[in-house]
Coordinates of C-alpha atoms in Angstrom, one line a residue:
Chain A
M16 CA 21.0 8.6 -57.2
P17 CA 19.4 9.3 -53.8
K18 CA 18.4 6.3 -51.7
P19 CA 14.7 5.6 -51.7
L20 CA 12.8 6.5 -48.5
I21 CA 11.6 3.0 -48.0
E22 CA 13.4 0.0 -49.3
V23 CA 11.9 -3.5 -48.8
R24 CA 14.1 -6.5 -49.8
D25 CA 12.6 -10.0 -49.9
A26 CA 10.5 -9.4 -46.8
K27 CA 8.8 -12.5 -45.5
K28 CA 6.4 -12.8 -42.6
V29 CA 5.2 -16.1 -41.1
Y30 CA 2.6 -16.6 -38.4
Q31 CA 2.3 -19.7 -36.3
M32 CA -1.3 -20.8 -36.3
G33 CA -1.4 -23.7 -33.9
E34 CA 0.6 -26.5 -35.7
E35 CA 0.5 -24.7 -39.0
K36 CA 2.8 -22.0 -40.4
V37 CA 1.0 -19.4 -42.4
W38 CA 3.1 -17.2 -44.7
A39 CA 1.5 -13.8 -44.8
L40 CA 4.2 -12.4 -46.9
K41 CA 6.2 -14.7 -49.2
G42 CA 9.1 -12.5 -50.2
V43 CA 8.2 -8.9 -51.2
S44 CA 10.6 -6.4 -52.6
L45 CA 9.7 -2.8 -53.3
S46 CA 10.9 0.8 -52.8
I47 CA 9.1 4.0 -52.3
E48 CA 10.6 7.4 -52.9
Q49 CA 10.2 10.5 -50.9
G50 CA 7.1 12.4 -51.8
E51 CA 5.2 9.5 -53.4
F52 CA 1.4 8.9 -52.9
V53 CA 1.1 5.1 -52.9
A54 CA -1.9 2.9 -52.5
I55 CA -1.5 -0.6 -51.3
M56 CA -4.4 -2.7 -52.6
G57 CA -5.6 -6.2 -52.1
S58 CA -8.4 -8.2 -50.7
S59 CA -8.4 -9.4 -47.1
G60 CA -5.7 -12.1 -46.6
S61 CA -3.6 -10.7 -49.4
G62 CA -0.9 -9.6 -47.1
K63 CA -1.5 -5.8 -47.5
S64 CA -2.2 -5.3 -43.7
T65 CA 1.0 -7.3 -42.9
M66 CA 2.9 -5.1 -45.3
M67 CA 1.5 -2.0 -43.7
N68 CA 2.4 -3.3 -40.2
L69 CA 6.0 -3.9 -41.4
L70 CA 6.2 -0.5 -43.1
G71 CA 4.8 1.1 -40.0
C72 CA 7.3 -0.6 -37.7
L73 CA 4.4 -2.1 -35.7
D74 CA 5.8 -5.5 -36.5
V75 CA 9.1 -6.9 -37.7
A76 CA 9.7 -9.2 -40.7
S77 CA 10.5 -12.8 -40.2
E78 CA 13.0 -12.7 -43.0
G79 CA 14.4 -10.0 -45.3
N80 CA 15.2 -6.3 -44.7
I81 CA 13.3 -3.2 -44.5
S82 CA 15.1 0.1 -44.4
L83 CA 13.4 3.4 -43.6
D84 CA 15.3 6.5 -44.5
G85 CA 18.5 4.5 -44.6
V86 CA 17.9 2.8 -41.2
D87 CA 17.5 -1.0 -41.2
V88 CA 14.5 -1.5 -38.9
S89 CA 14.5 -5.3 -39.0
Q90 CA 17.1 -5.5 -36.2
L91 CA 15.6 -2.9 -33.8
N92 CA 14.1 -3.7 -30.4
K93 CA 10.6 -2.6 -29.2
S94 CA 11.7 0.7 -27.7
E95 CA 13.8 1.6 -30.8
L96 CA 10.8 0.7 -33.1
A97 CA 8.6 2.9 -30.9
A98 CA 11.0 5.8 -31.3
I99 CA 10.9 5.3 -35.1
R100 CA 7.1 5.2 -35.1
N101 CA 7.0 8.4 -33.0
R102 CA 9.4 10.5 -35.1
R103 CA 9.1 9.1 -38.7
I104 CA 5.6 7.7 -39.1
G105 CA 2.1 9.2 -38.8
F106 CA -0.7 6.7 -38.5
V107 CA -4.3 7.2 -39.6
F108 CA -6.7 4.3 -38.8
Q109 CA -10.1 3.2 -40.1
Q110 CA -11.7 3.6 -36.6
F111 CA -9.9 7.0 -36.0
N112 CA -8.6 5.7 -32.6
L113 CA -9.0 8.9 -30.7
L114 CA -8.9 9.0 -27.0
P115 CA -12.5 9.5 -25.7
R116 CA -13.3 12.3 -23.3
T117 CA -10.1 14.1 -24.4
S118 CA -10.1 17.3 -26.4
A119 CA -9.1 17.4 -30.1
L120 CA -6.0 19.4 -29.1
D121 CA -4.9 16.9 -26.4
N122 CA -5.5 14.0 -28.9
V123 CA -3.3 15.7 -31.4
C124 CA -0.7 16.3 -28.6
L125 CA -0.5 12.5 -27.8
P126 CA 2.5 11.7 -30.0
L127 CA 4.4 14.7 -28.6
L128 CA 4.1 13.1 -25.1
Y129 CA 6.5 10.4 -26.3
S130 CA 8.8 12.8 -28.2
D131 CA 11.6 15.1 -27.3
V132 CA 9.6 18.2 -28.2
P133 CA 9.6 20.6 -25.2
E134 CA 6.2 20.8 -23.6
N135 CA 5.8 24.6 -24.1
E136 CA 5.8 24.0 -27.9
W137 CA 3.0 21.4 -27.8
P138 CA -0.1 23.6 -28.0
Q139 CA 1.4 25.7 -30.8
R140 CA 2.3 22.7 -32.9
A141 CA -1.0 20.9 -32.3
E142 CA -3.0 24.1 -33.1
K143 CA -1.1 24.5 -36.4
C144 CA -1.9 20.9 -37.4
L145 CA -5.6 21.3 -36.5
Q146 CA -5.7 24.5 -38.6
Q147 CA -4.1 22.6 -41.5
V148 CA -6.9 20.0 -41.4
G149 CA -9.6 22.7 -41.1
L150 CA -10.5 22.2 -37.4
G151 CA -9.0 25.4 -36.0
T152 CA -12.3 26.3 -34.4
R153 CA -13.0 23.0 -32.8
M154 CA -9.9 22.4 -30.8
D155 CA -11.7 22.0 -27.5
H156 CA -14.2 19.6 -28.8
H157 CA -14.2 16.0 -27.6
P158 CA -14.5 13.2 -30.2
S159 CA -18.1 12.6 -29.2
Q160 CA -18.9 16.2 -30.2
L161 CA -17.3 15.7 -33.7
S162 CA -18.7 14.0 -36.8
G163 CA -16.9 11.0 -38.3
G164 CA -15.1 13.1 -40.9
Q165 CA -14.0 15.6 -38.3
Q166 CA -12.8 12.8 -36.1
Q167 CA -10.7 11.4 -38.9
R168 CA -9.3 14.9 -39.6
V169 CA -8.3 15.1 -35.9
A170 CA -6.5 11.8 -36.4
I171 CA -4.7 13.2 -39.5
A172 CA -3.6 16.2 -37.5
R173 CA -2.3 13.8 -34.9
A174 CA -0.4 12.0 -37.6
L175 CA 1.2 15.2 -38.8
V176 CA 2.1 16.7 -35.4
N177 CA 5.6 15.1 -35.2
Q178 CA 6.4 16.1 -38.8
P179 CA 6.9 12.5 -39.9
L180 CA 8.6 11.2 -43.1
M181 CA 5.5 9.4 -44.2
I182 CA 1.8 9.1 -43.4
L183 CA 0.5 5.5 -43.2
A184 CA -3.3 5.4 -43.6
D185 CA -5.1 2.1 -43.1
E186 CA -8.6 2.2 -44.7
P187 CA -9.0 5.9 -43.7
T188 CA -12.3 6.2 -45.5
G189 CA -13.7 2.8 -44.4
A190 CA -15.8 4.2 -41.6
L191 CA -17.0 7.3 -43.5
D192 CA -19.8 8.0 -45.9
T193 CA -18.8 8.8 -49.5
Q194 CA -18.8 12.6 -49.2
T195 CA -16.8 12.8 -46.0
G196 CA -14.5 10.1 -47.5
M197 CA -13.9 12.5 -50.4
D198 CA -13.1 15.3 -48.0
V199 CA -10.5 13.1 -46.3
M200 CA -9.0 12.1 -49.7
A201 CA -8.9 15.8 -50.7
L202 CA -6.9 16.4 -47.5
F203 CA -4.4 13.7 -48.4
G204 CA -4.2 15.2 -51.9
E205 CA -3.3 18.5 -50.3
L206 CA -0.7 16.9 -48.0
H207 CA 0.8 15.1 -51.0
A208 CA 1.0 18.4 -52.9
E209 CA 2.9 19.8 -49.9
G210 CA 5.5 17.0 -50.4
K211 CA 4.4 14.5 -47.8
T212 CA 4.9 10.8 -48.5
I213 CA 1.6 9.1 -48.2
I214 CA 0.9 5.3 -48.1
L215 CA -2.7 4.3 -48.3
V216 CA -3.9 0.8 -47.5
T217 CA -7.3 0.1 -49.0
H218 CA -9.4 -2.6 -50.7
E219 CA -11.6 -0.1 -52.6
P220 CA -10.3 0.5 -56.2
E221 CA -12.0 3.9 -56.3
I222 CA -10.1 5.1 -53.3
A223 CA -6.8 3.8 -54.8
E224 CA -7.5 5.9 -57.9
F225 CA -6.5 9.0 -55.9
A226 CA -2.9 7.6 -55.5
H227 CA -0.2 8.1 -58.1
R228 CA 1.0 4.6 -57.8
T229 CA -0.8 1.4 -56.8
L230 CA 0.8 -1.7 -55.3
T231 CA -1.4 -4.8 -55.5
F232 CA -1.0 -7.7 -53.2
R233 CA -2.4 -11.2 -53.6
D234 CA -1.7 -14.3 -51.4
G235 CA 1.3 -12.7 -49.8
E236 CA 2.9 -11.5 -52.9
L237 CA 3.2 -8.2 -54.8
V238 CA 1.5 -8.9 -58.1
A239 CA 1.3 -5.5 -59.6
D240 CA 3.1 -2.1 -59.3
E241 CA 1.4 0.4 -61.5
R242 CA 1.9 4.1 -62.0
N243 CA -1.3 6.0 -62.3
A244 CA -0.9 8.6 -65.1
S245 CA -4.0 10.6 -64.2
P246 CA -4.9 10.2 -60.5
R247 CA -8.3 11.4 -59.4
I248 CA -8.4 14.7 -57.6
A249 CA -10.9 15.1 -54.8
Q250 CA -12.5 18.4 -54.1
R251 CA -13.1 19.4 -50.6
S252 CA -16.7 20.3 -50.0
S253 CA -17.2 23.5 -48.2
V254 CA -17.2 22.7 -44.5
Chain B
M129 CA 8.8 11.6 -19.7
K130 CA 6.8 14.3 -18.1
L131 CA 5.7 13.2 -14.7
L132 CA 3.0 15.9 -14.3
I133 CA 1.3 14.9 -17.5
L134 CA 1.4 11.2 -16.5
F135 CA -0.3 12.2 -13.2
R136 CA -2.9 14.2 -15.1
T137 CA -3.5 11.4 -17.5
A138 CA -3.9 9.0 -14.6
I139 CA -6.4 11.3 -12.8
T140 CA -8.4 11.7 -16.0
A141 CA -8.5 8.0 -16.6
L142 CA -9.7 7.4 -13.0
R143 CA -12.3 10.1 -13.2
V144 CA -13.9 8.4 -16.2
N145 CA -15.0 5.6 -13.9
I146 CA -15.4 7.7 -10.8
L147 CA -17.7 5.2 -9.0
R148 CA -15.5 2.3 -9.8
S149 CA -12.4 4.2 -8.8
F150 CA -14.0 5.1 -5.5
L151 CA -15.1 1.5 -4.7
T152 CA -11.7 0.3 -5.5
M153 CA -10.2 2.8 -3.2
L154 CA -12.5 1.9 -0.4
G155 CA -10.4 -1.1 0.6
I156 CA -7.4 1.2 1.0
I157 CA -9.4 3.9 2.7
I158 CA -10.7 1.5 5.3
G159 CA -7.3 -0.2 5.7
V160 CA -5.4 3.1 6.2
S161 CA -7.9 4.7 8.5
A162 CA -8.2 1.5 10.5
V163 CA -4.4 1.2 11.0
I164 CA -4.1 4.8 12.0
I165 CA -7.1 4.7 14.4
M166 CA -5.9 1.5 16.0
V167 CA -2.4 2.9 16.6
A168 CA -3.9 6.2 17.8
M169 CA -6.1 4.4 20.3
G170 CA -3.1 2.4 21.5
A171 CA -1.0 5.6 21.8
G172 CA -3.9 7.4 23.6
A173 CA -4.3 4.6 26.1
Q174 CA -0.5 4.6 26.7
Q175 CA -0.5 8.4 27.2
Q176 CA -3.4 8.1 29.7
V177 CA -1.5 5.5 31.6
D178 CA 1.7 7.7 31.5
N179 CA -0.3 10.6 32.9
Q180 CA -1.8 8.5 35.6
I181 CA 1.6 7.2 36.7
K182 CA 2.9 10.8 36.6
S183 CA 0.0 12.2 38.6
L184 CA 0.6 9.6 41.3
G185 CA 4.1 11.1 41.6
G186 CA 6.4 8.7 39.9
N187 CA 7.5 5.5 41.6
V188 CA 5.0 5.0 44.4
F189 CA 4.1 2.2 46.8
F190 CA 1.1 1.9 49.0
V191 CA 1.8 0.1 52.2
M192 CA -1.2 -0.9 54.4
G193 CA -2.1 -3.2 57.2
S194 CA -3.6 -6.6 56.6
F195 CA -4.8 -9.7 58.6
R196 CA -2.4 -11.3 60.9
S197 CA -2.1 -15.0 60.3
S198 CA -1.0 -17.5 62.8
G199 CA 0.0 -21.0 61.8
G200 CA -1.4 -20.6 58.3
A201 CA -4.9 -19.6 59.5
R202 CA -5.8 -15.9 59.1
T203 CA -7.3 -14.2 62.1
A204 CA -9.7 -11.4 62.2
Q205 CA -7.2 -9.2 63.9
V206 CA -6.2 -6.4 61.5
V207 CA -2.7 -5.1 61.9
R208 CA -2.5 -1.4 61.7
I209 CA 0.7 0.2 60.5
N210 CA 1.6 3.5 62.0
E211 CA 3.5 6.7 61.7
D212 CA 6.6 5.2 63.1
D213 CA 6.7 2.6 60.3
A214 CA 6.6 5.4 57.8
G215 CA 9.5 7.1 59.5
L216 CA 11.4 3.9 59.7
I217 CA 10.9 3.1 56.0
E218 CA 12.0 6.6 55.0
R219 CA 15.2 6.4 57.2
Q220 CA 16.2 2.8 56.7
V221 CA 15.3 1.7 53.2
P222 CA 17.8 2.9 50.7
G223 CA 16.4 4.5 47.6
V224 CA 13.2 5.7 49.3
E225 CA 12.7 9.4 48.8
A226 CA 9.8 9.9 51.3
A227 CA 7.2 7.9 53.2
A228 CA 4.0 9.7 54.0
P229 CA 1.4 8.4 56.5
Y230 CA -2.2 8.8 55.6
L231 CA -5.4 8.8 57.6
S232 CA -8.4 9.0 55.3
S233 CA -12.1 9.7 55.9
N234 CA -14.8 11.6 54.2
G235 CA -17.5 14.0 55.1
Q236 CA -19.2 17.3 54.6
V237 CA -17.4 20.5 54.3
I238 CA -19.3 23.7 54.7
Y239 CA -18.5 27.3 53.8
G240 CA -21.1 30.0 54.1
N241 CA -24.3 28.5 52.8
L242 CA -22.5 26.0 50.5
N243 CA -21.6 22.5 51.4
W244 CA -19.7 19.8 49.6
S245 CA -19.0 16.2 50.4
T246 CA -15.3 15.3 49.9
G247 CA -12.4 13.1 51.0
I248 CA -10.8 14.2 54.2
N249 CA -7.1 13.2 54.5
G250 CA -4.8 13.5 57.5
I251 CA -1.2 13.8 56.4
D252 CA 2.0 15.5 57.1
N253 CA 3.9 17.6 54.5
R254 CA 5.7 14.6 53.2
S255 CA 2.6 13.6 51.3
F256 CA 3.0 16.5 48.9
Q257 CA 6.6 15.4 48.3
V258 CA 5.6 11.8 47.6
R259 CA 2.9 12.7 45.1
D260 CA 4.8 15.6 43.5
W261 CA 2.0 17.9 44.4
E262 CA 2.5 21.6 44.5
I263 CA 0.8 24.2 46.5
A264 CA -0.7 26.6 44.1
D265 CA -1.7 29.2 46.6
G266 CA -0.9 29.7 50.3
R267 CA 1.5 27.4 52.1
E268 CA 2.1 23.9 53.5
F269 CA 1.5 23.0 57.1
T270 CA 4.0 24.2 59.6
Q271 CA 5.8 21.7 61.8
Q272 CA 4.1 23.2 64.8
E273 CA 0.6 22.7 63.2
I274 CA 1.4 19.1 62.4
Q275 CA 2.6 18.3 65.9
S276 CA -0.2 20.1 67.7
G277 CA -3.0 18.9 65.4
A278 CA -4.0 22.5 64.5
K279 CA -7.3 23.2 62.8
V280 CA -5.9 24.2 59.4
A281 CA -6.6 22.8 56.0
I282 CA -5.1 22.7 52.5
I283 CA -7.8 22.2 49.9
G284 CA -7.9 20.6 46.5
E285 CA -8.9 22.6 43.4
R286 CA -12.3 21.0 43.1
V287 CA -13.3 21.9 46.7
H288 CA -11.9 25.4 46.1
K289 CA -14.2 25.7 43.1
E290 CA -17.3 24.2 44.7
L291 CA -17.1 26.1 48.0
F292 CA -15.3 29.4 47.2
G293 CA -15.8 29.8 43.5
I294 CA -13.4 32.4 42.2
S295 CA -12.8 34.1 45.6
N296 CA -9.6 33.6 47.6
P297 CA -10.1 30.9 50.3
I298 CA -6.8 31.6 52.1
G299 CA -7.5 32.6 55.7
Q300 CA -11.1 31.7 55.4
T301 CA -12.8 29.5 58.0
M302 CA -14.8 26.5 56.8
R303 CA -16.6 23.8 58.7
V304 CA -15.4 20.2 58.5
K305 CA -17.9 17.8 60.0
N306 CA -18.3 19.5 63.4
F307 CA -15.4 21.7 63.8
N308 CA -14.0 24.8 62.1
V309 CA -10.7 24.9 60.2
T310 CA -8.8 27.7 58.6
V311 CA -7.7 27.3 55.0
V312 CA -4.0 27.9 54.6
G313 CA -3.3 26.5 51.1
V314 CA -4.8 25.5 47.8
L315 CA -3.3 22.6 45.8
A316 CA -2.5 22.7 42.1
E317 CA -4.9 20.9 39.9
K318 CA -4.0 17.3 39.3
G319 CA -6.9 15.7 37.4
Q320 CA -8.2 12.1 37.5
D321 CA -6.3 9.1 38.9
A322 CA -6.0 5.6 37.5
R323 CA -9.6 4.7 38.5
G324 CA -11.0 7.9 37.0
E325 CA -11.5 9.5 40.4
D326 CA -11.0 13.2 40.8
Q327 CA -7.9 13.7 42.8
D328 CA -8.7 17.4 43.3
D329 CA -11.8 16.5 45.2
V330 CA -10.1 16.4 48.6
I331 CA -9.0 18.4 51.6
F332 CA -5.9 17.8 53.7
L333 CA -5.6 18.3 57.5
P334 CA -2.7 17.6 59.8
I335 CA -2.8 13.8 60.5
K336 CA -3.2 14.4 64.3
T337 CA -6.2 16.7 63.7
V338 CA -8.0 14.0 61.7
R339 CA -7.1 11.3 64.3
N340 CA -8.4 13.4 67.3
K341 CA -11.4 14.9 65.7
I342 CA -12.7 12.4 63.1
T343 CA -11.3 8.8 63.2
G344 CA -10.6 8.6 66.9
V345 CA -7.5 7.3 68.6
D346 CA -6.8 3.5 68.6
S347 CA -5.7 2.9 72.2
T348 CA -3.5 -0.1 71.3
N349 CA -1.8 1.6 68.4
P350 CA -2.2 5.4 69.0
K351 CA -0.2 6.4 66.0
S352 CA -1.9 4.0 63.5
V353 CA -2.6 5.2 60.0
R354 CA -4.7 3.9 57.1
F355 CA -1.8 3.5 54.8
I356 CA 1.7 4.8 54.0
Q357 CA 2.6 6.2 50.6
V358 CA 6.2 5.6 49.7
S359 CA 8.0 7.2 46.9
A360 CA 11.3 6.0 45.5
Y361 CA 14.0 8.1 43.7
D362 CA 13.9 7.9 39.9
G363 CA 15.8 5.0 38.5
E364 CA 15.8 2.9 41.7
D365 CA 15.1 -0.8 41.5
M366 CA 11.5 -0.9 42.7
D367 CA 11.5 -4.7 43.3
Y368 CA 14.6 -4.3 45.6
I369 CA 13.0 -1.5 47.5
E370 CA 9.8 -3.5 47.9
E371 CA 11.8 -6.4 49.3
Q372 CA 13.7 -4.2 51.7
M373 CA 10.5 -2.7 53.0
R374 CA 9.0 -6.2 53.5
E375 CA 12.0 -7.4 55.4
L376 CA 12.0 -4.3 57.6
L377 CA 8.3 -4.5 58.4
R378 CA 8.4 -8.2 59.1
Q379 CA 11.3 -7.8 61.5
R380 CA 9.6 -4.9 63.2
M381 CA 6.3 -6.8 63.6
R382 CA 8.2 -9.9 64.6
V383 CA 6.5 -12.1 62.0
P384 CA 7.5 -15.8 62.1
A385 CA 9.4 -17.0 59.0
N386 CA 6.6 -19.2 57.8
A387 CA 3.7 -16.7 58.3
D388 CA 2.2 -14.5 55.7
D389 CA 2.9 -10.8 55.7
P390 CA 0.4 -9.0 58.0
F391 CA 0.6 -6.0 55.6
R392 CA 0.3 -5.4 51.9
I393 CA 2.7 -3.5 49.6
R394 CA 1.4 -2.3 46.2
N395 CA 3.5 -1.0 43.5
V396 CA 0.9 1.3 41.8
S397 CA 2.9 2.2 38.7
E398 CA 3.5 -1.4 38.0
M399 CA -0.2 -2.3 38.3
I400 CA -1.1 0.4 35.8
A401 CA 1.7 -0.5 33.5
T402 CA 0.6 -4.1 33.4
R403 CA -2.9 -3.2 32.5
A404 CA -1.5 -0.9 29.8
E405 CA 0.6 -3.6 28.4
T406 CA -2.4 -5.9 28.0
M407 CA -4.2 -3.1 26.3
Q408 CA -1.2 -2.5 24.1
V409 CA -1.1 -6.1 23.0
F410 CA -4.8 -6.0 22.1
N411 CA -4.3 -2.8 20.1
T412 CA -1.3 -4.1 18.2
L413 CA -3.3 -7.1 17.2
L414 CA -6.1 -4.9 15.9
A415 CA -3.6 -2.8 14.0
W416 CA -2.3 -6.0 12.3
V417 CA -5.8 -7.0 11.4
A418 CA -6.3 -3.6 9.9
S419 CA -3.1 -3.9 7.9
V420 CA -4.4 -7.2 6.5
S421 CA -7.4 -5.3 5.2
L422 CA -4.9 -3.0 3.5
V423 CA -3.5 -5.9 1.7
V424 CA -7.0 -7.1 0.7
G425 CA -7.6 -3.6 -0.6
G426 CA -4.4 -3.9 -2.7
I427 CA -5.7 -7.1 -4.2
G428 CA -8.9 -5.2 -5.2
I429 CA -6.7 -2.6 -6.9
M430 CA -4.9 -5.3 -8.8
N431 CA -8.2 -6.8 -9.9
I432 CA -9.5 -3.4 -11.2
M433 CA -6.3 -2.6 -12.9
L434 CA -6.4 -5.8 -14.8
V435 CA -9.9 -5.1 -15.9
S436 CA -8.8 -1.6 -16.9
V437 CA -5.9 -2.8 -18.9
T438 CA -8.2 -5.2 -20.9
E439 CA -10.7 -2.5 -21.4
R440 CA -8.2 -0.1 -22.7
T441 CA -6.3 -2.4 -24.9
R442 CA -7.0 -0.3 -28.0
E443 CA -5.8 2.8 -26.2
I444 CA -2.6 1.0 -25.3
G445 CA -2.3 0.0 -29.0
L446 CA -2.8 3.5 -30.1
R447 CA -0.3 4.9 -27.7
M448 CA 2.3 2.3 -28.8
A449 CA 1.6 3.2 -32.5
V450 CA 2.3 6.9 -31.9
G451 CA 5.5 6.1 -30.1
A452 CA 5.0 4.9 -26.5
T453 CA 7.7 2.5 -25.5
P454 CA 6.8 -0.5 -23.2
I455 CA 8.4 1.5 -20.4
D456 CA 6.0 4.4 -21.1
I457 CA 3.0 2.1 -20.9
L458 CA 4.3 0.4 -17.7
R459 CA 4.8 3.8 -16.1
Q460 CA 1.4 5.1 -17.1
F461 CA -0.5 2.2 -15.5
L462 CA 1.8 2.0 -12.5
I463 CA 1.2 5.7 -11.8
E464 CA -2.5 5.2 -12.2
S465 CA -2.4 2.5 -9.5
I466 CA -0.2 4.6 -7.3
V467 CA -2.6 7.6 -7.6
L468 CA -5.5 5.3 -6.8
C469 CA -3.8 4.0 -3.7
G470 CA -2.4 7.3 -2.7
A471 CA -5.8 9.0 -3.0
G472 CA -7.3 6.2 -1.0
G473 CA -4.6 6.6 1.6
G474 CA -5.2 10.3 1.8
I475 CA -8.9 9.9 2.3
G476 CA -8.2 7.2 4.9
V477 CA -5.9 9.6 6.8
L478 CA -8.6 12.3 6.8
I479 CA -11.2 9.8 8.0
A480 CA -8.8 8.7 10.8
Y481 CA -8.2 12.3 11.9
L482 CA -12.0 13.0 11.8
F483 CA -12.7 9.9 13.8
V484 CA -10.1 10.6 16.5
F485 CA -11.1 14.3 16.6
L486 CA -14.7 13.3 17.2
G487 CA -13.6 10.8 19.8
N488 CA -11.4 13.3 21.6
N489 CA -13.7 16.3 21.6
Y490 CA -17.2 14.9 21.5
G491 CA -16.8 11.4 22.8
I492 CA -18.2 9.8 19.6
G493 CA -16.2 6.7 19.0
A494 CA -12.8 6.3 20.6
G495 CA -10.3 9.0 21.1
G496 CA -6.6 8.7 20.7
V497 CA -3.3 10.3 19.8
I498 CA -2.4 10.3 16.1
D499 CA 1.3 9.8 15.5
T500 CA 2.4 11.7 12.3
Q501 CA 5.0 9.1 11.8
V502 CA 2.3 6.4 11.5
V503 CA 0.3 8.6 9.1
F504 CA 3.3 9.0 6.8
L505 CA 4.1 5.3 7.2
S506 CA 0.6 4.2 6.2
L507 CA 0.5 6.7 3.3
G508 CA 3.9 5.4 2.1
F509 CA 2.7 1.8 2.6
S510 CA -0.5 2.4 0.6
A511 CA 1.6 3.9 -2.3
L512 CA 3.8 0.8 -2.0
I513 CA 0.7 -1.4 -2.3
G514 CA -0.1 0.6 -5.4
V515 CA 3.3 -0.2 -6.9
F516 CA 3.2 -3.8 -5.8
F517 CA -0.3 -4.7 -6.9
G518 CA -0.2 -2.3 -9.9
Y519 CA 3.0 -3.7 -11.3
Y520 CA 1.6 -7.0 -12.7
P521 CA -1.3 -5.3 -14.6
A522 CA 1.0 -2.6 -15.8
L523 CA 3.6 -5.1 -17.0
K524 CA 0.9 -7.0 -18.8
A525 CA -0.2 -3.8 -20.6
S526 CA 3.4 -3.0 -21.6
Q527 CA 4.0 -6.4 -23.0
L528 CA 1.1 -6.2 -25.5
E529 CA 2.0 -6.3 -29.1
P530 CA 1.0 -3.0 -30.8
I531 CA -0.7 -4.8 -33.8
D532 CA -2.7 -7.1 -31.5
A533 CA -3.7 -4.2 -29.2
L534 CA -4.8 -2.0 -32.1
R535 CA -6.9 -4.8 -33.5
Y536 CA -8.5 -5.7 -30.2
E537 CA -12.3 -5.5 -30.1

């Protein structure tokens, strides 16, 4: 049996809030296979964001182990975590987090700046990713010249450019209207169909319906792990 | 990491806030240009002094008569030194290259319908040796001309220009006061002396000619001169020579041991050098003040970099999320600060060059001599300021936690 892509064993996370210790995660175990489309659900304070930070190697667990593609990331230092984020994980944020006054192409190139990819391959790779998200004709546009949906698609292209093991999307439709949100979900559906592992963090049940599996968090614990027999399929509107 | 991209990123970031970047640079611009200008002015003054000393002919003394004092009280009787004193100094004081007697006056010189008022000096040929002054055209006086007091003249370049223009004056006859002389030589151009007087505005006649025709003969001291110019060989101990001359002249004039010298000896190079030293001290002080402003500029840089790090916390978070290590972030902000200081330094250098250029060529502001070493030094120093004052903000940026930085509003 192949090892799962992500394996979390009894992960705990504690934050010191003044005198008090707050347990954001109280011992979570889960595993995610290569190629899955998983939604992490929960209200605010449920621990879902903490879980995402740990999965994204943005933070380390206080206790327990997390292994990513067979590598135990709980023991790595900041630079090693940065390298994992760079090569294995593609992030998509609610607020897009694009660099202002920087072209879509250069925004997509950003992760390459911190990778070993030779510079002469950058434009080619970034162009390919932008074409994949349907922005092949807007590569020179700055974020301010793009709509919200287009900005998020640039962010998705940026997440793809280093060919990561998984895409970690934190409320990717949170700042978009319903229709553009559907477009973005359709794009995730396409990426999943191509075999990408996608982890979606959301508090909206209707967004979670697109995933094939839903992990529900409450009060720092994993309370439900359900397979979605008939996930919704979003249709991309004609752009 | 790709250095070129880092520089490009830094320039892009600085251009976003172009006015703020420029205002931040201003401190460095002023500091660097002030340091270079101050040092340039100091070097310019030094060069001027060196030129003056050189145009005097190296190590030169002036020896002239003074009041004779008797029993501590000075009398009105002026002691005149004479040609024999010159000869004695030249022969008896070791280290002396030549001692040239001078009789000086001034008056009008006329050639054709042009006239010119100039200095008229009576000399023998040794004067040219003392002052390292070459004959550009024609010849020196002959021994016979000097002894007989012939009516011949060697003229300075200025007089040449004023009276003869571009035509050849050699062999021409011009009128000096009330007698005619024949021009036998023209001196090479020498420029201004220490007091800013044109040394080329002069004519030379044999000393006897001047004495007989212009100043008149002092019956008690028929060979008296106005002063003697003494030159020493290079590398000689000037103080020792001065002491030897003093001893010699006191003996010769039979001055009692307790009386003051009835003559004065001036070491000209030393006088100029002393003045130059004072100027140098002043300029060094100014350069230090200017470098303090460089440091103040550096603090301004630090201030703005700290603001910039705070403003761009989310950008830092994003860069970390997509794989920037703390070192990458440190490097990015450090390079930004270095670019800021380097550009400021570059502009400062340009301003300094412009300022000195205007000073040297148009008399606006002060002129000077820019030392390329100082330019590179202050450029390097401003980059160093960039590193020094940029390090703390860059370190702060690199120590941010990615999750906090991403969430920062």
